[in-house]
Short mmCIF file of C-alpha atoms in Angstrom, two decimals:
data_model
loop_
_atom_site.label_atom_id
_atom_site.label_comp_id
_atom_site.label_asym_id
_atom_site.label_seq_id
_atom_site.Cartn_x
_atom_site.Cartn_y
_atom_site.Cartn_z
CA UNK A 1 58.46 70.44 -38.23
CA UNK A 2 54.83 69.00 -39.00
CA UNK A 3 54.08 65.53 -38.17
CA UNK A 4 51.19 62.74 -38.54
CA UNK A 5 49.75 64.20 -34.76
CA UNK A 6 50.35 67.99 -35.58
CA UNK A 7 47.92 67.41 -38.92
CA UNK A 8 45.33 65.18 -37.00
CA UNK A 9 44.97 68.41 -34.24
CA UNK A 10 44.62 70.51 -37.32
CA UNK A 11 42.06 68.62 -38.66
CA UNK A 12 40.19 68.63 -35.67
CA UNK A 13 40.68 72.30 -35.20
CA UNK A 14 39.52 73.52 -38.64
CA UNK A 15 36.90 71.26 -38.13
CA UNK A 16 35.20 72.76 -35.56
CA UNK A 17 35.94 76.11 -37.21
CA UNK A 18 35.16 75.70 -40.62
CA UNK A 19 32.86 72.64 -41.62
CA UNK A 20 29.02 74.02 -42.02
CA UNK A 21 30.62 77.01 -43.31
CA UNK A 22 30.21 78.73 -46.37
CA UNK A 23 33.65 80.20 -48.06
CA UNK A 24 33.65 83.85 -49.10
CA UNK A 25 36.24 83.18 -51.39
CA UNK A 26 39.54 81.15 -52.04
CA UNK A 27 42.72 81.60 -53.27
CA UNK A 28 45.72 79.70 -54.46
CA UNK A 29 48.98 81.01 -54.85
CA UNK A 30 47.43 84.71 -54.71
CA UNK A 31 45.07 83.49 -57.25
CA UNK A 32 41.15 83.68 -56.83
CA UNK A 33 39.78 80.18 -57.01
CA UNK A 34 36.57 80.93 -58.52
CA UNK A 35 34.78 77.53 -58.57
CA UNK A 36 35.51 76.99 -55.19
CA UNK A 37 33.84 80.76 -53.95
CA UNK A 38 30.67 79.98 -52.04
CA UNK A 39 31.01 76.57 -51.38
CA UNK A 40 29.95 74.94 -47.98
CA UNK A 41 32.80 73.08 -46.65
CA UNK A 42 31.27 69.54 -45.55
CA UNK A 43 34.55 67.89 -44.21
CA UNK A 44 38.06 68.38 -42.84
CA UNK A 45 40.21 65.14 -42.34
CA UNK A 46 43.74 64.13 -41.95
CA UNK A 47 45.68 61.27 -43.27
CA UNK A 48 49.02 60.83 -41.81
CA UNK A 49 51.03 64.18 -43.03
CA UNK A 50 47.94 64.98 -45.56
CA UNK A 51 44.70 67.27 -45.07
CA UNK A 52 41.83 67.16 -46.96
CA UNK A 53 38.86 69.79 -47.00
CA UNK A 54 36.15 68.41 -48.78
CA UNK A 55 33.52 70.77 -50.25
CA UNK A 56 29.87 70.79 -50.89
CA UNK A 57 30.56 71.60 -54.97
CA UNK A 58 32.54 68.01 -55.71
CA UNK A 59 35.99 69.60 -55.15
CA UNK A 60 38.52 68.39 -52.17
CA UNK A 61 41.68 69.98 -51.55
CA UNK A 62 44.75 68.34 -50.26
CA UNK A 63 47.27 70.33 -48.48
CA UNK A 64 50.88 68.79 -47.82
CA UNK A 65 52.55 71.34 -45.31
CA UNK A 66 55.94 69.87 -45.76
CA UNK A 67 58.53 71.04 -43.26
CA UNK A 68 57.54 74.69 -43.38
CA UNK A 69 54.18 74.83 -43.72
CA UNK A 70 51.46 76.23 -41.18
CA UNK A 71 47.92 77.52 -40.82
CA UNK A 72 47.24 80.63 -39.05
CA UNK A 73 43.63 82.63 -38.68
CA UNK A 74 43.04 86.14 -38.65
CA UNK A 75 40.04 88.27 -38.73
CA UNK A 76 39.42 89.56 -42.40
CA UNK A 77 41.49 92.78 -42.83
CA UNK A 78 44.23 92.23 -39.96
CA UNK A 79 47.20 92.25 -40.72
CA UNK A 80 49.37 88.99 -41.42
CA UNK A 81 52.41 88.00 -39.44
CA UNK A 82 54.01 86.53 -42.73
CA UNK A 83 54.47 88.14 -45.84
CA UNK A 84 51.43 87.35 -48.09
CA UNK A 85 54.01 86.30 -50.96
CA UNK A 86 54.39 83.42 -48.57
CA UNK A 87 50.90 82.57 -48.50
CA UNK A 88 50.08 78.99 -50.36
CA UNK A 89 46.13 78.73 -49.74
CA UNK A 90 43.72 81.51 -48.11
CA UNK A 91 40.24 80.04 -47.05
CA UNK A 92 37.79 83.31 -45.86
CA UNK A 93 34.46 82.64 -44.25
CA UNK A 94 32.56 84.25 -41.52
CA UNK A 95 34.89 86.71 -41.34
CA UNK A 96 37.93 84.76 -40.74
CA UNK A 97 40.88 84.43 -43.09
CA UNK A 98 42.54 81.01 -42.46
CA UNK A 99 45.98 80.89 -44.36
CA UNK A 100 47.94 78.70 -44.84
CA UNK A 101 51.92 79.45 -45.52
CA UNK A 102 54.42 77.68 -47.12
CA UNK A 103 52.99 74.55 -48.28
CA UNK A 104 54.65 71.99 -49.88
CA UNK A 105 51.97 70.49 -51.82
CA UNK A 106 48.26 71.99 -52.56
CA UNK A 107 46.08 70.22 -54.75
CA UNK A 108 42.36 70.35 -55.65
CA UNK A 109 41.00 66.76 -56.09
CA UNK A 110 37.53 65.74 -56.87
CA UNK A 111 35.96 64.66 -53.69
CA UNK A 112 34.66 61.26 -55.34
CA UNK A 113 37.45 61.08 -58.38
CA UNK A 114 39.82 58.42 -58.78
CA UNK A 115 42.87 60.71 -58.17
CA UNK A 116 41.56 61.23 -54.50
CA UNK A 117 40.78 57.68 -53.95
CA UNK A 118 44.54 56.96 -55.22
CA UNK A 119 45.98 59.54 -52.82
CA UNK A 120 44.59 58.34 -49.63
CA UNK A 121 44.74 54.59 -50.67
CA UNK A 122 48.38 54.74 -51.55
CA UNK A 123 49.03 56.11 -47.99
CA UNK A 124 49.37 53.90 -45.09
CA UNK A 125 46.71 53.42 -42.43
CA UNK A 126 47.19 56.93 -39.91
CA UNK A 127 48.37 56.01 -36.60
CA UNK A 128 47.25 58.43 -34.71
CA UNK A 129 43.31 57.03 -36.10
CA UNK A 130 43.55 53.61 -37.52
CA UNK A 131 45.33 51.05 -35.25
CA UNK A 132 46.52 49.06 -37.75
CA UNK A 133 48.33 45.35 -36.16
CA UNK A 134 52.04 44.85 -36.66
CA UNK A 135 51.29 41.85 -39.42
CA UNK A 136 49.21 44.48 -41.34
CA UNK A 137 51.98 46.80 -41.15
CA UNK A 138 54.58 43.79 -41.85
CA UNK A 139 52.82 42.54 -44.91
CA UNK A 140 52.62 46.03 -46.64
CA UNK A 141 56.42 46.38 -45.84
CA UNK A 142 57.41 42.94 -47.26
CA UNK A 143 55.31 43.65 -50.04
CA UNK A 144 56.75 47.28 -50.99
CA UNK A 145 60.04 47.58 -49.40
CA UNK A 146 63.15 45.30 -50.20
CA UNK A 147 64.97 43.84 -47.58
CA UNK A 148 67.90 46.46 -48.08
CA UNK A 149 65.98 49.28 -47.28
CA UNK A 150 67.51 51.10 -44.03
CA UNK A 151 65.41 51.89 -40.93
CA UNK A 152 65.58 55.18 -41.43
CA UNK A 153 63.74 55.00 -44.47
CA UNK A 154 60.98 52.41 -43.79
CA UNK A 155 59.54 54.84 -40.80
CA UNK A 156 59.66 57.63 -43.26
CA UNK A 157 57.83 55.47 -45.98
CA UNK A 158 54.16 56.76 -45.65
CA UNK A 159 52.72 53.71 -47.64
CA UNK A 160 53.72 51.48 -44.87
CA UNK A 161 52.15 53.74 -41.77
CA UNK A 162 51.51 57.10 -42.32
CA UNK A 163 52.23 60.08 -39.93
CA UNK A 164 55.78 59.58 -38.73
CA UNK A 165 58.37 62.27 -39.41
CA UNK A 166 61.63 62.92 -38.88
CA UNK A 167 61.85 64.04 -35.52
CA UNK A 168 59.54 60.56 -34.27
CA UNK A 169 61.60 58.52 -36.90
CA UNK A 170 64.61 59.10 -34.54
CA UNK A 171 63.13 58.95 -31.37
CA UNK A 172 61.03 55.61 -32.16
CA UNK A 173 64.96 54.18 -33.18
CA UNK A 174 66.40 55.33 -30.04
CA UNK A 175 63.51 53.94 -27.72
CA UNK A 176 63.64 50.61 -29.09
CA UNK A 177 67.54 50.65 -29.41
CA UNK A 178 67.76 50.10 -33.14
CA UNK A 179 70.85 51.52 -35.15
CA UNK A 180 69.16 53.41 -37.95
CA UNK A 181 71.14 52.41 -40.77
CA UNK A 182 70.14 48.56 -39.78
CA UNK A 183 68.45 46.95 -42.86
CA UNK A 184 64.74 46.08 -42.57
CA UNK A 185 65.20 42.30 -43.53
CA UNK A 186 67.81 42.41 -40.23
CA UNK A 187 65.38 42.88 -37.69
CA UNK A 188 63.01 40.38 -36.06
CA UNK A 189 59.22 40.33 -37.04
CA UNK A 190 58.97 41.47 -32.93
CA UNK A 191 61.32 44.56 -33.49
CA UNK A 192 59.53 45.56 -36.45
CA UNK A 193 56.19 45.24 -34.22
CA UNK A 194 57.66 47.03 -31.27
CA UNK A 195 58.59 49.99 -33.68
CA UNK A 196 55.10 50.73 -35.05
CA UNK A 197 53.59 50.22 -31.47
CA UNK A 198 56.05 52.90 -30.13
CA UNK A 199 55.13 55.26 -33.27
CA UNK A 200 51.51 54.81 -32.23
CA UNK A 201 51.70 55.52 -28.63
CA UNK A 202 54.19 58.65 -29.41
CA UNK A 203 51.79 60.46 -32.03
CA UNK A 204 48.44 59.15 -29.77
CA UNK A 205 50.26 60.57 -27.02
CA UNK A 206 50.97 64.28 -28.76
CA UNK A 207 47.12 64.61 -29.92
CA UNK A 208 46.69 67.22 -27.08
CA UNK A 209 47.67 70.73 -26.78
CA UNK A 210 51.85 72.01 -26.17
CA UNK A 211 54.97 70.79 -27.55
CA UNK A 212 55.71 67.39 -28.57
CA UNK A 213 56.97 65.63 -26.27
CA UNK A 214 58.66 61.77 -25.95
CA UNK A 215 60.51 61.96 -22.82
CA UNK A 216 58.19 62.55 -19.83
CA UNK A 217 60.78 62.79 -16.76
CA UNK A 218 60.18 66.05 -15.04
CA UNK A 219 63.98 66.76 -14.60
CA UNK A 220 64.39 69.54 -16.50
CA UNK A 221 66.74 68.27 -19.04
CA UNK A 222 64.27 68.17 -22.20
CA UNK A 223 61.23 66.55 -23.86
CA UNK A 224 63.13 64.81 -25.96
CA UNK A 225 65.66 61.69 -26.21
CA UNK A 226 67.65 62.53 -28.80
CA UNK A 227 66.21 64.85 -31.67
CA UNK A 228 68.00 68.00 -32.10
CA UNK A 229 70.71 67.21 -29.34
CA UNK A 230 73.98 66.18 -31.66
CA UNK A 231 76.70 66.50 -29.09
CA UNK A 232 74.84 66.72 -25.92
CA UNK A 233 75.20 63.43 -23.61
CA UNK A 234 72.82 60.78 -23.87
CA UNK A 235 70.46 60.15 -21.09
CA UNK A 236 70.13 56.90 -20.53
CA UNK A 237 74.47 56.39 -20.39
CA UNK A 238 75.95 59.43 -21.21
CA UNK A 239 77.91 58.99 -24.43
CA UNK A 240 77.73 62.06 -26.73
CA UNK A 241 74.52 61.53 -29.48
CA UNK A 242 75.36 61.39 -33.24
CA UNK A 243 73.74 63.80 -36.27
CA UNK A 244 74.18 62.37 -39.66
CA UNK A 245 72.40 62.84 -42.96
CA UNK A 246 70.86 59.45 -43.28
CA UNK A 247 69.01 57.09 -45.71
CA UNK A 248 67.39 58.03 -49.50
CA UNK A 249 66.61 61.67 -48.82
CA UNK A 250 69.52 62.38 -46.53
CA UNK A 251 67.43 63.84 -43.91
CA UNK A 252 68.81 64.67 -40.31
CA UNK A 253 68.92 61.67 -37.87
CA UNK A 254 69.94 61.57 -34.23
CA UNK A 255 71.25 58.76 -32.01
CA UNK A 256 73.32 57.34 -29.29
CA UNK A 257 76.08 54.65 -30.70
CA UNK A 258 76.33 53.08 -27.78
CA UNK A 259 72.70 52.66 -26.38
CA UNK A 260 71.67 51.79 -30.54
#
């Protein structure tokens, strides 16, 4: 499940492979994007869950993988591991196909245009890059949200801070001992700051290779505290963990009814 750390790592990898390269072709939903052919890639960056690919002709591709999207690289002509019908975006350069499968959104923007500025400006600071202060995030939250907003929705709101996804949401709430349905207006400034400091720490700790890890105990019992562990015992207290679809978008949330 791609979250901010995944997109950060992806931007780093694609930058090393593609920046400075000239596209041989570009295809969106199977159709050639003639306007991008032969353009040189000037930069690749991420903000939260969004990837931006800037081209010398003035266009910028915005890619949001959603829950199921992924990028693959293949030598041109090699068979792909997924069906071509699932290829949302294909960039070909220097004998390689860079294939984005099952993306939630791909949009062509003007690199210096209003729409791209609006797209990036309305996102909160990227916790894996920007090191925002808790005070600045609290100001954004109080400006944009009502006190009745549940914590499950607060943490997933990319306008406050970008990069937190559904896995981190559950892990952060567990580590800070917050009941998921607690209202934003009911927590202290200190608890708010602790939630986002933990989020930043987890994202930064997972910018290397390998699977996403929030639990580092070398006991063979798992690398996540609660996510995906419904019905299993809590690592802290032994209580069976719960799973329920909570919040505005009814996303799966895992938590310990005793510790939280």
